[in-house]
Coordinates of C-alpha atoms and ligand atoms in Angstrom, one line a residue:
M1 CA 28.8 10.9 19.8
P2 CA 31.6 11.5 22.4
G3 CA 30.3 13.0 25.6
G4 CA 26.7 12.4 24.6
K5 CA 24.0 10.6 26.6
E6 CA 24.1 6.9 25.7
L7 CA 21.1 4.7 25.0
S8 CA 22.3 1.6 26.7
G9 CA 22.7 2.8 30.3
P10 CA 20.4 1.6 33.1
A11 CA 17.7 3.9 34.4
Q12 CA 18.9 6.6 36.8
G13 CA 15.7 6.8 38.7
S14 CA 11.9 6.3 38.4
G15 CA 8.9 8.5 38.1
A16 CA 6.5 8.7 41.1
Q17 CA 3.7 6.8 39.4
S18 CA 5.8 4.7 37.1
P19 CA 8.0 2.2 38.9
T20 CA 9.2 0.2 35.8
P21 CA 12.8 1.2 35.2
L22 CA 14.2 1.4 31.7
V23 CA 16.1 -1.8 31.9
P24 CA 14.6 -4.6 29.8
A25 CA 13.5 -7.9 31.3
P26 CA 16.2 -10.6 30.7
S27 CA 14.0 -12.5 28.2
A28 CA 13.7 -9.4 26.1
S29 CA 17.3 -8.3 26.2
T30 CA 18.2 -9.7 22.8
L31 CA 15.4 -7.9 21.2
W32 CA 16.4 -4.7 23.0
A33 CA 20.0 -5.1 22.0
D34 CA 19.0 -5.5 18.4
L35 CA 16.8 -2.4 18.5
Q36 CA 19.6 -0.4 20.2
A37 CA 21.9 -1.3 17.3
L38 CA 19.5 0.6 14.9
L39 CA 19.5 3.8 16.9
P40 CA 22.2 6.5 17.2
R41 CA 24.6 5.7 20.0
T42 CA 23.9 8.9 21.7
R43 CA 20.8 11.0 22.3
E44 CA 22.3 13.9 20.3
G45 CA 22.5 11.7 17.2
L46 CA 18.7 11.6 17.1
Q47 CA 18.7 15.0 15.4
L48 CA 15.6 16.3 17.3
D49 CA 15.5 19.7 15.7
F50 CA 12.6 20.9 13.7
G51 CA 11.5 23.8 11.5
E52 CA 9.5 26.8 12.7
A53 CA 6.2 25.1 12.1
V54 CA 6.7 22.9 15.2
E55 CA 6.0 24.6 18.6
S56 CA 9.0 24.5 21.0
S57 CA 6.9 22.9 23.7
V58 CA 6.4 19.9 21.4
V59 CA 10.2 19.7 20.6
L60 CA 10.8 19.8 24.4
L61 CA 8.4 16.9 24.9
L62 CA 10.2 14.9 22.3
Q63 CA 13.6 15.7 23.9
Q64 CA 12.3 14.7 27.3
T65 CA 11.1 11.4 25.9
A66 CA 14.5 10.8 24.3
D67 CA 16.2 11.7 27.6
L68 CA 14.1 9.0 29.3
L69 CA 15.0 6.5 26.6
Y70 CA 18.6 7.3 26.8
G71 CA 18.8 6.7 30.5
E72 CA 18.4 10.2 31.9
G73 CA 16.2 9.1 34.8
G74 CA 12.6 8.1 34.6
S75 CA 10.6 5.1 33.6
L76 CA 9.1 3.2 30.8
N77 CA 5.6 4.4 31.7
S78 CA 6.5 8.1 31.7
C79 CA 8.4 7.6 28.4
L80 CA 5.3 5.9 26.9
R81 CA 3.0 8.6 28.2
L82 CA 5.1 11.4 26.8
S83 CA 5.4 9.7 23.4
E84 CA 1.6 9.3 23.3
I85 CA 1.1 13.0 24.1
V86 CA 3.4 13.9 21.1
L87 CA 1.5 11.4 18.9
D88 CA -2.0 12.8 19.9
Y89 CA -0.9 16.3 19.3
S90 CA 0.9 15.7 16.0
W91 CA -2.0 13.5 14.8
E92 CA -4.3 16.5 15.0
K93 CA -1.8 18.5 12.9
L94 CA -1.7 15.7 10.3
N95 CA -5.5 15.5 10.0
I96 CA -6.4 19.2 9.8
G97 CA -7.0 20.5 6.3
K98 CA -5.6 18.9 3.2
W99 CA -2.9 16.3 3.3
R100 CA -0.7 18.1 0.8
D101 CA -0.7 21.2 3.0
V102 CA 0.6 19.4 6.1
D103 CA 4.1 20.7 7.0
K104 CA 6.6 17.9 6.6
E105 CA 8.1 18.8 10.0
W106 CA 4.9 17.6 11.6
R107 CA 5.3 14.3 9.8
R108 CA 8.8 14.1 11.2
V109 CA 7.5 14.8 14.7
Y110 CA 4.9 12.1 14.3
A111 CA 7.5 9.6 13.1
Y112 CA 9.7 10.2 16.1
G113 CA 6.6 9.8 18.4
C114 CA 5.9 6.5 16.8
L115 CA 9.6 5.4 17.1
F116 CA 9.7 6.3 20.8
K117 CA 6.3 4.7 21.5
A118 CA 7.3 1.5 19.7
L119 CA 10.6 1.3 21.7
C120 CA 8.7 1.7 25.0
L121 CA 6.1 -0.9 23.9
C122 CA 8.6 -3.6 23.2
H123 CA 11.2 -2.8 25.7
D124 CA 10.2 -5.7 27.9
G125 CA 9.3 -7.8 24.9
G126 CA 5.6 -7.6 25.8
A127 CA 3.7 -5.6 23.2
V128 CA 5.6 -6.4 20.0
A129 CA 2.5 -6.6 17.8
E130 CA 1.3 -3.1 19.0
A131 CA 4.9 -1.8 18.4
V132 CA 4.8 -3.1 14.8
R133 CA 1.4 -1.4 14.3
T134 CA 2.8 1.8 15.7
C135 CA 5.8 1.8 13.4
D136 CA 3.4 1.1 10.4
L137 CA 1.4 4.2 11.3
G138 CA 4.6 6.1 11.4
L139 CA 5.6 4.8 8.0
L140 CA 2.2 5.6 6.5
M141 CA 1.6 9.0 8.1
G142 CA 5.1 10.2 9.1
A143 CA 8.1 11.3 7.2
S144 CA 11.2 9.2 6.8
I145 CA 13.6 9.7 9.8
L146 CA 17.0 8.3 10.7
D147 CA 17.6 6.4 7.4
N148 CA 14.1 4.8 7.4
V149 CA 14.5 3.5 11.0
L150 CA 10.8 2.6 11.4
A151 CA 11.1 0.0 8.6
R152 CA 14.3 -1.3 10.2
V153 CA 12.7 -1.5 13.6
I154 CA 9.8 -3.6 12.1
G155 CA 12.4 -5.9 10.5
V156 CA 13.8 -6.6 14.0
L157 CA 10.4 -7.0 15.6
Q158 CA 8.9 -9.3 13.1
P159 CA 10.6 -12.5 14.3
H160 CA 9.4 -11.7 17.8
L161 CA 5.8 -11.5 16.9
P162 CA 3.5 -14.0 18.7
R163 CA 2.6 -16.8 16.4
P164 CA -1.0 -17.0 15.3
K165 CA -3.0 -19.4 17.5
R166 CA -3.1 -23.0 16.2
P167 CA -5.9 -25.3 17.2
M168 CA -4.8 -27.9 19.9
A169 CA -4.8 -31.6 18.9
G170 CA -8.3 -33.0 19.3
D171 CA -10.0 -29.6 18.9
V172 CA -10.6 -30.1 15.2
K173 CA -11.5 -33.5 13.8
E174 CA -10.7 -32.7 10.1
P175 CA -8.8 -29.9 8.6
L176 CA -11.2 -27.0 8.0
P177 CA -11.7 -26.1 4.4
K178 CA -10.2 -22.8 3.5
K179 CA -13.0 -20.4 2.8
I180 CA -11.7 -18.4 -0.1
R181 CA -14.4 -16.9 -2.1
P182 CA -14.9 -18.7 -5.4
G183 CA -14.1 -16.9 -8.7
S184 CA -16.8 -15.8 -11.0
E185 CA -18.3 -18.6 -13.0
D186 CA -19.7 -16.5 -15.8
V187 CA -16.6 -15.2 -17.5
P188 CA -17.5 -12.5 -20.0
A189 CA -17.0 -13.4 -23.7
I190 CA -14.6 -11.1 -25.5
K191 CA -15.8 -10.3 -29.0
A192 CA -13.1 -10.4 -31.8
P193 CA -13.2 -6.7 -32.9
E194 CA -12.8 -5.5 -29.3
R195 CA -10.0 -7.9 -28.4
I196 CA -6.7 -6.4 -27.3
V197 CA -3.6 -7.6 -29.2
R198 CA -1.4 -10.2 -27.4
L199 CA 2.4 -10.4 -28.0
R200 CA 5.1 -12.7 -26.6
C201 CA 8.2 -10.8 -25.5
P202 CA 8.4 -8.2 -28.3
S203 CA 11.7 -6.4 -28.6
L204 CA 11.9 -2.9 -27.0
E205 CA 12.0 -1.3 -30.5
Y206 CA 8.9 -3.2 -31.7
F207 CA 7.0 -2.3 -28.6
R208 CA 8.1 1.4 -28.9
D209 CA 7.2 1.7 -32.6
N210 CA 4.0 -0.2 -32.6
F211 CA 2.4 0.5 -29.2
L212 CA 4.2 3.2 -27.1
L213 CA 4.6 5.9 -29.8
P214 CA 1.1 5.3 -31.4
Q215 CA -0.3 4.9 -27.8
K216 CA -2.1 1.6 -28.4
P217 CA -2.9 -0.9 -25.6
V218 CA -1.3 -4.4 -25.8
I219 CA -1.0 -7.5 -23.6
L220 CA 2.6 -8.7 -23.2
E221 CA 3.3 -12.3 -22.3
G222 CA 6.4 -14.0 -21.1
V223 CA 8.0 -10.8 -19.8
V224 CA 7.5 -11.3 -16.0
D225 CA 7.5 -15.1 -15.8
H226 CA 10.8 -15.0 -13.9
W227 CA 9.6 -12.7 -11.2
P228 CA 9.5 -14.6 -7.9
C229 CA 5.9 -13.4 -7.1
M230 CA 4.6 -15.5 -10.0
K231 CA 5.5 -18.7 -8.2
K232 CA 5.5 -17.6 -4.6
W233 CA 2.4 -15.4 -4.1
S234 CA -0.8 -16.8 -2.7
V235 CA -3.3 -15.5 -0.1
E236 CA -1.5 -17.7 2.5
Y237 CA 1.9 -16.3 1.5
I238 CA 0.7 -12.7 1.7
R239 CA -0.7 -13.5 5.1
R240 CA 2.5 -15.1 6.3
V241 CA 4.7 -12.3 5.1
A242 CA 2.5 -9.3 5.8
G243 CA -0.3 -10.5 8.1
S244 CA 0.7 -8.4 11.1
R245 CA 1.2 -5.2 9.0
T246 CA -1.2 -2.3 9.2
V247 CA -2.3 -1.0 5.7
P248 CA -4.9 1.4 4.3
V249 CA -7.9 -0.5 2.9
E250 CA -10.7 0.9 0.7
V251 CA -14.0 -0.4 2.0
G252 CA -16.8 -0.8 -0.5
S253 CA -16.9 -2.2 -4.0
R254 CA -16.1 1.0 -5.9
Y255 CA -14.7 4.4 -5.0
T256 CA -17.6 6.2 -6.6
D257 CA -20.2 4.6 -4.3
E258 CA -21.7 6.8 -1.5
E259 CA -20.8 4.3 1.2
W260 CA -17.2 3.8 0.1
S261 CA -14.6 4.7 2.7
Q262 CA -11.0 4.2 3.7
T263 CA -9.7 2.7 6.9
L264 CA -6.5 1.2 8.4
M265 CA -6.4 -2.5 9.3
S266 CA -4.0 -5.4 9.5
V267 CA -3.5 -7.5 6.4
D268 CA -4.6 -10.5 8.5
D269 CA -8.0 -8.8 9.2
F270 CA -8.3 -7.7 5.6
I271 CA -7.9 -11.3 4.4
S272 CA -10.4 -12.6 7.0
Q273 CA -13.0 -9.9 6.4
Y274 CA -12.7 -9.2 2.7
I275 CA -11.0 -12.1 0.9
E276 CA -12.5 -15.0 2.9
N277 CA -15.8 -13.5 3.7
E278 CA -18.4 -13.3 0.9
N279 CA -20.4 -10.5 2.5
H280 CA -18.0 -7.6 2.3
T281 CA -16.1 -5.9 -0.5
G282 CA -12.9 -4.1 0.2
Y283 CA -9.7 -3.4 -1.8
L284 CA -6.1 -3.2 -0.6
A285 CA -5.1 -0.7 -3.2
Q286 CA -2.1 1.5 -2.5
H287 CA 1.2 2.8 -3.7
Q288 CA 3.1 2.6 -0.5
L289 CA 2.7 -1.2 0.1
F290 CA 6.0 -2.2 -1.5
D291 CA 8.0 0.5 0.4
Q292 CA 6.3 -0.5 3.6
I293 CA 6.8 -4.3 3.1
P294 CA 10.2 -4.9 1.5
E295 CA 9.7 -8.7 1.6
L296 CA 7.0 -8.2 -1.1
K297 CA 9.1 -5.8 -3.1
Q298 CA 11.8 -8.4 -3.4
D299 CA 9.4 -10.6 -5.3
I300 CA 8.7 -8.2 -8.1
G301 CA 10.9 -6.4 -10.7
I302 CA 10.3 -3.4 -13.1
P303 CA 9.1 -4.3 -16.6
D304 CA 12.1 -3.8 -19.0
Y305 CA 10.0 -1.6 -21.3
C306 CA 9.9 1.1 -18.7
C307 CA 13.4 2.1 -19.8
L308 CA 11.8 3.6 -22.9
G309 CA 10.4 6.4 -20.7
K310 CA 12.2 9.7 -19.9
G311 CA 12.0 9.4 -16.1
E312 CA 14.4 7.6 -13.7
E313 CA 13.5 4.3 -12.2
D314 CA 12.9 6.0 -8.9
D315 CA 10.2 8.0 -10.5
I316 CA 8.1 4.9 -11.3
T317 CA 5.1 4.6 -9.0
V318 CA 4.4 0.9 -8.1
N319 CA 0.9 0.2 -6.9
A320 CA -0.6 -2.9 -5.3
W321 CA -4.2 -4.0 -6.0
F322 CA -5.3 -6.9 -3.8
G323 CA -8.9 -7.8 -3.4
P324 CA -11.7 -10.3 -3.7
A325 CA -13.6 -11.3 -6.8
G326 CA -16.1 -8.6 -7.7
T327 CA -13.9 -5.7 -6.8
I328 CA -14.4 -2.9 -9.3
S329 CA -12.3 0.1 -10.3
P330 CA -14.8 2.4 -12.1
L331 CA -13.9 3.7 -15.6
H332 CA -11.2 6.3 -15.1
Q333 CA -8.0 7.6 -16.7
D334 CA -4.5 8.3 -15.2
P335 CA -1.8 10.8 -16.2
Q336 CA 1.0 8.3 -16.8
Q337 CA 1.7 5.2 -18.9
N338 CA 0.8 2.0 -17.0
F339 CA 1.9 -1.6 -17.1
L340 CA -0.7 -3.6 -15.2
V341 CA 0.9 -6.9 -14.2
Q342 CA -1.5 -9.7 -13.2
V343 CA 0.0 -11.9 -10.4
L344 CA -3.0 -13.8 -8.9
G345 CA -6.5 -14.4 -10.3
R346 CA -8.1 -12.9 -13.4
K347 CA -9.4 -9.4 -14.2
Y348 CA -11.9 -8.2 -16.8
L349 CA -11.0 -4.9 -18.4
H350 CA -12.6 -2.4 -20.7
L351 CA -10.4 0.3 -22.3
Y352 CA -11.4 3.4 -24.3
S353 CA -9.0 5.8 -26.0
P354 CA -8.9 9.4 -24.8
A355 CA -10.5 10.4 -28.1
Q356 CA -13.7 8.8 -26.8
S357 CA -13.9 11.0 -23.7
E358 CA -17.1 12.8 -24.7
K359 CA -19.0 9.5 -25.0
L360 CA -17.9 8.5 -21.5
Y361 CA -19.4 11.4 -19.5
P362 CA -16.6 12.3 -17.0
H363 CA -17.8 13.7 -13.7
E364 CA -17.9 17.5 -13.7
G365 CA -16.4 18.2 -10.2
H366 CA -12.6 18.7 -9.9
L367 CA -12.2 15.6 -7.7
L368 CA -13.7 13.1 -10.1
H369 CA -13.1 14.7 -13.4
N370 CA -10.9 11.7 -14.4
T371 CA -13.7 9.3 -13.6
S372 CA -16.7 8.4 -15.9
Q373 CA -20.3 8.6 -14.6
V374 CA -21.1 5.5 -16.6
D375 CA -21.4 2.0 -15.1
V376 CA -19.7 0.2 -17.9
E377 CA -21.3 -3.2 -17.4
E378 CA -24.8 -1.8 -16.7
P379 CA -24.9 1.6 -18.5
D380 CA -27.9 3.9 -18.0
L381 CA -28.3 4.7 -21.7
A382 CA -31.2 7.1 -21.1
S383 CA -28.8 9.3 -19.1
F384 CA -25.7 8.6 -21.1
P385 CA -26.9 7.8 -24.7
Q386 CA -23.5 8.4 -26.5
F387 CA -21.9 5.6 -24.4
E388 CA -23.6 3.1 -26.7
T389 CA -21.3 4.2 -29.6
A390 CA -18.1 4.4 -27.6
E391 CA -15.6 1.9 -29.0
A392 CA -14.3 -0.4 -26.2
Q393 CA -11.3 -2.7 -26.2
T394 CA -11.7 -5.6 -23.8
C395 CA -9.7 -8.4 -22.3
I396 CA -9.4 -10.9 -19.5
L397 CA -6.0 -10.5 -17.9
S398 CA -4.6 -13.7 -16.5
P399 CA -1.6 -14.4 -14.2
G400 CA 1.7 -13.7 -16.0
Q401 CA 0.1 -11.2 -18.5
V402 CA 1.0 -7.5 -18.5
L403 CA -1.4 -5.0 -20.0
F404 CA 0.0 -1.7 -21.4
I405 CA -2.4 1.1 -20.7
P406 CA -1.3 4.3 -22.5
V407 CA -1.5 7.7 -20.8
Q408 CA -5.0 9.0 -20.3
Y409 CA -6.5 5.8 -21.7
W410 CA -9.8 5.1 -19.9
H411 CA -9.9 1.8 -18.0
Y412 CA -12.6 -0.1 -16.2
V413 CA -11.5 -3.2 -14.1
R414 CA -13.5 -6.0 -12.4
A415 CA -11.8 -8.8 -10.6
L416 CA -13.1 -12.2 -11.7
D417 CA -11.3 -14.0 -8.9
T418 CA -9.4 -13.2 -5.7
S419 CA -6.8 -11.1 -7.4
F420 CA -3.4 -9.4 -6.9
S421 CA -2.1 -7.1 -9.6
V422 CA 0.8 -4.7 -9.5
S423 CA 0.8 -1.6 -11.7
F424 CA 3.7 0.5 -12.7
W425 CA 3.0 4.2 -13.6
W426 CA 5.8 5.6 -15.6
S427 CA 6.5 8.5 -18.0
Ligands
AKG501 O1 -6.7 -3.2 -11.0 C1 -7.4 -2.3 -10.7 O2 -8.5 -2.4 -10.0 C2 -7.2 -0.9 -11.1 C3 -5.8 -0.7 -11.7 C4 -5.7 0.8 -12.1 O3 -6.6 1.5 -12.2 C5 -4.3 1.3 -12.4 O4 -3.4 0.5 -12.4 O5 -4.2 2.5 -12.8

């Protein structure tokens, strides 16, 4: 912006306790130049104005941080310190009360705090991994700012990430076997009357008339074979593309367990602790993964049959389900049509029509009213006697197969192997 403060200028001075001026070390200057190219040329272009919910003192802090970044005197350390104060304060705002009641302006503040902190962290090329983590937190908890700048910053930082340590020659005599948990040996038998129909590439009309309109589940084959994920994805590929990224993980084998919880961790740690380690169960199950990691989104498509819905393509929710053998999604129902696409490993599923709801004993509380109290594979028939007469449809979903789960259809899922599925919720 003409007459504005420009980002690229050298520091005009330095803070008393913080001698590092805002001029990048020569080795980091390419990285810094690439980052600069993503930001508005002048400090005014940052659009640091917020709604009434945000106290003016916080806006002032953000403006001071931006002044430091844009060369209005100061140092890297003071800039980092200010951004961390903004982050601490806005983090509190994000975590008080219910998520849906959080004012979006606080999510914008948090995103700016993350942006400024990440820039300070990698200014001298030093803390790129921490900067990526900071941007990921901004993507997960903040609102989108400056045309999704946090995702674009990560795109620039990724090639500068330190490579994972490799053993030196002589350290290891033979290649170490990869410790991926074996799949389940005892694959459940599927009885004929319960079996879900399988079809190869039915026409849109055939699918609509025979399955969508009458709301019947079906397994579609041959409809996603051309998606790149079918050939490319493996645990190693996920680690290579997304290892350094911070994502939410569900810890525990099912969300109805007392000890189940959610945490944030890197994909690398998730793979080491939950995919390669037999003693823990965790699930990387989330709807933001593909927005957060565009490299993975490029490998999938949208099933053609979604065009039969009334909504726009942008309204489709795409969920990732990545976890070890034994991960269970308890019997529950969802308010939209679902295509569950199996990419890696196999899953064992039980489906029940909404007409069976009474025999499935949904939890009474508001939070879990869409979840059954029955443990499908080991039902307590003394407590839930009608479950015995509930009519199940079952299947083993293998890579390349797509299961259509109609709206409100109850579904129970157990991974038989290390598994990656992608589900599409559409209306
Ligand atoms: O694959 C899973 O574990 C659960 C999938 C699911 O519940 C869904 O897509 O709605």
